[in-house]
Amino acid sequence: MLFKNQKKIDNHIASGVFLFIVILISASLAYSHGGKHAPGDFTHLQALKKATELYDQLIEKGKLDQSWENKLVQVDVFKRGTDDIDEIVVSFQRAKGDPTTVYIFFDASGKYAGSNFTGK
């Protein structure tokens, strides 16, 4: 008799745990939409994603040799600008070679503004 009741309790606990997990998943999906940004509010994460895609294309097209892919040691994302112009810069630095760093530039709205080895 005790075992039959124990089975019912175990089933109720399992059902409760299952329901709790479903509620957690549902709640996380409901609240996991992207953040709201004002138009033109280009984030560092968006810049990194876009720059990485462009960087990969430069390597695939042969504009950057394979050492840029195999010897990459650091990636930085930073904002710089003057009073009237802001831009986000993503730099990819490799361990050896000349030049050691390639820079990819975006304007404040996320439009690609160019790339070079000087950072200027």
Short mmCIF file of C-alpha atoms in Angstrom, two decimals:
data_model
loop_
_atom_site.label_atom_id
_atom_site.label_comp_id
_atom_site.label_asym_id
_atom_site.label_seq_id
_atom_site.Cartn_x
_atom_site.Cartn_y
_atom_site.Cartn_z
CA MET A 1 0.00 0.00 0.00
CA LEU A 2 2.79 2.38 0.86
CA PHE A 3 4.44 1.80 -2.49
CA LYS A 4 1.28 2.61 -4.45
CA ASN A 5 0.94 5.90 -2.61
CA GLN A 6 4.64 6.56 -3.10
CA LYS A 7 4.21 6.07 -6.86
CA LYS A 8 1.34 8.58 -6.90
CA ILE A 9 3.46 11.09 -4.99
CA ASP A 10 6.40 10.54 -7.35
CA ASN A 11 4.10 11.06 -10.35
CA HIS A 12 2.73 14.27 -8.83
CA ILE A 13 6.24 15.54 -8.13
CA ALA A 14 7.36 14.66 -11.65
CA SER A 15 4.30 16.41 -13.09
CA GLY A 16 4.98 19.46 -10.95
CA VAL A 17 8.63 19.59 -12.00
CA PHE A 18 7.64 19.19 -15.65
CA LEU A 19 5.07 21.98 -15.36
CA PHE A 20 7.61 24.22 -13.63
CA ILE A 21 10.15 23.63 -16.45
CA VAL A 22 7.52 24.37 -19.11
CA ILE A 23 6.61 27.62 -17.35
CA LEU A 24 10.28 28.64 -17.11
CA ILE A 25 10.90 27.92 -20.79
CA SER A 26 7.73 29.75 -21.82
CA ALA A 27 8.61 32.77 -19.71
CA SER A 28 12.16 32.91 -21.02
CA LEU A 29 10.94 32.73 -24.62
CA ALA A 30 8.41 35.45 -23.99
CA TYR A 31 11.02 37.79 -22.53
CA SER A 32 13.96 36.87 -24.77
CA HIS A 33 13.18 39.28 -27.58
CA GLY A 34 15.94 41.69 -28.56
CA GLY A 35 16.50 44.95 -26.80
CA LYS A 36 14.88 48.05 -28.14
CA HIS A 37 17.33 50.46 -29.69
CA ALA A 38 16.64 53.80 -31.20
CA PRO A 39 17.12 53.93 -34.96
CA GLY A 40 20.79 54.48 -35.70
CA ASP A 41 21.85 53.03 -32.35
CA PHE A 42 24.48 50.60 -33.66
CA THR A 43 25.89 48.52 -30.80
CA HIS A 44 29.40 47.17 -30.34
CA LEU A 45 28.07 43.62 -30.57
CA GLN A 46 26.41 44.38 -33.92
CA ALA A 47 29.66 45.98 -35.11
CA LEU A 48 31.65 42.91 -34.08
CA LYS A 49 29.28 40.59 -35.92
CA LYS A 50 29.28 42.68 -39.08
CA ALA A 51 33.05 43.23 -38.99
CA THR A 52 33.70 39.51 -38.52
CA GLU A 53 31.64 38.76 -41.62
CA LEU A 54 33.58 41.37 -43.62
CA TYR A 55 36.89 40.11 -42.22
CA ASP A 56 36.06 36.55 -43.30
CA GLN A 57 35.17 37.83 -46.79
CA LEU A 58 38.52 39.64 -47.05
CA ILE A 59 40.32 36.38 -46.26
CA GLU A 60 38.15 34.32 -48.64
CA LYS A 61 38.74 36.80 -51.49
CA GLY A 62 42.51 36.78 -50.88
CA LYS A 63 42.70 40.46 -49.89
CA LEU A 64 44.10 39.22 -46.55
CA ASP A 65 46.34 36.15 -46.56
CA GLN A 66 45.66 33.01 -44.49
CA SER A 67 47.90 34.16 -41.62
CA TRP A 68 45.15 36.61 -40.70
CA GLU A 69 42.89 33.65 -39.95
CA ASN A 70 45.40 31.31 -38.37
CA LYS A 71 47.43 33.74 -36.28
CA LEU A 72 44.74 36.07 -34.93
CA VAL A 73 45.50 37.04 -31.31
CA GLN A 74 43.16 39.89 -30.42
CA VAL A 75 39.96 41.61 -31.52
CA ASP A 76 38.93 45.01 -30.14
CA VAL A 77 35.76 47.06 -30.57
CA PHE A 78 35.72 50.72 -29.62
CA LYS A 79 33.95 53.97 -30.35
CA ARG A 80 35.82 57.05 -31.44
CA GLY A 81 34.92 60.31 -32.97
CA THR A 82 34.76 64.05 -32.91
CA ASP A 83 31.96 66.35 -31.84
CA ASP A 84 29.97 65.77 -35.02
CA ILE A 85 31.12 62.32 -36.21
CA ASP A 86 31.04 59.10 -34.20
CA GLU A 87 32.25 55.80 -35.54
CA ILE A 88 32.75 52.29 -34.25
CA VAL A 89 36.05 50.64 -35.02
CA VAL A 90 36.75 46.90 -34.93
CA SER A 91 40.40 45.90 -35.03
CA PHE A 92 41.79 42.43 -35.76
CA GLN A 93 45.38 41.86 -34.65
CA ARG A 94 47.58 38.93 -35.63
CA ALA A 95 50.68 37.66 -33.84
CA LYS A 96 53.20 38.15 -36.65
CA GLY A 97 53.45 39.84 -39.98
CA ASP A 98 53.43 43.32 -41.36
CA PRO A 99 51.01 44.93 -40.86
CA THR A 100 49.84 43.34 -37.64
CA THR A 101 46.41 44.98 -37.42
CA VAL A 102 43.49 45.55 -39.79
CA TYR A 103 40.75 48.05 -38.88
CA ILE A 104 37.14 48.01 -40.03
CA PHE A 105 35.05 51.18 -39.59
CA PHE A 106 31.30 51.76 -39.26
CA ASP A 107 29.37 54.98 -38.86
CA ALA A 108 26.99 55.44 -35.92
CA SER A 109 24.09 53.90 -37.87
CA GLY A 110 26.07 50.76 -38.76
CA LYS A 111 26.97 51.58 -42.34
CA TYR A 112 30.37 50.24 -43.43
CA ALA A 113 32.73 53.21 -43.73
CA GLY A 114 35.94 51.48 -44.81
CA SER A 115 38.90 49.45 -43.67
CA ASN A 116 42.67 49.87 -43.56
CA PHE A 117 45.88 48.90 -41.78
CA THR A 118 46.58 52.29 -40.16
CA GLY A 119 43.46 52.81 -38.07
CA LYS A 120 43.13 56.40 -39.33
#
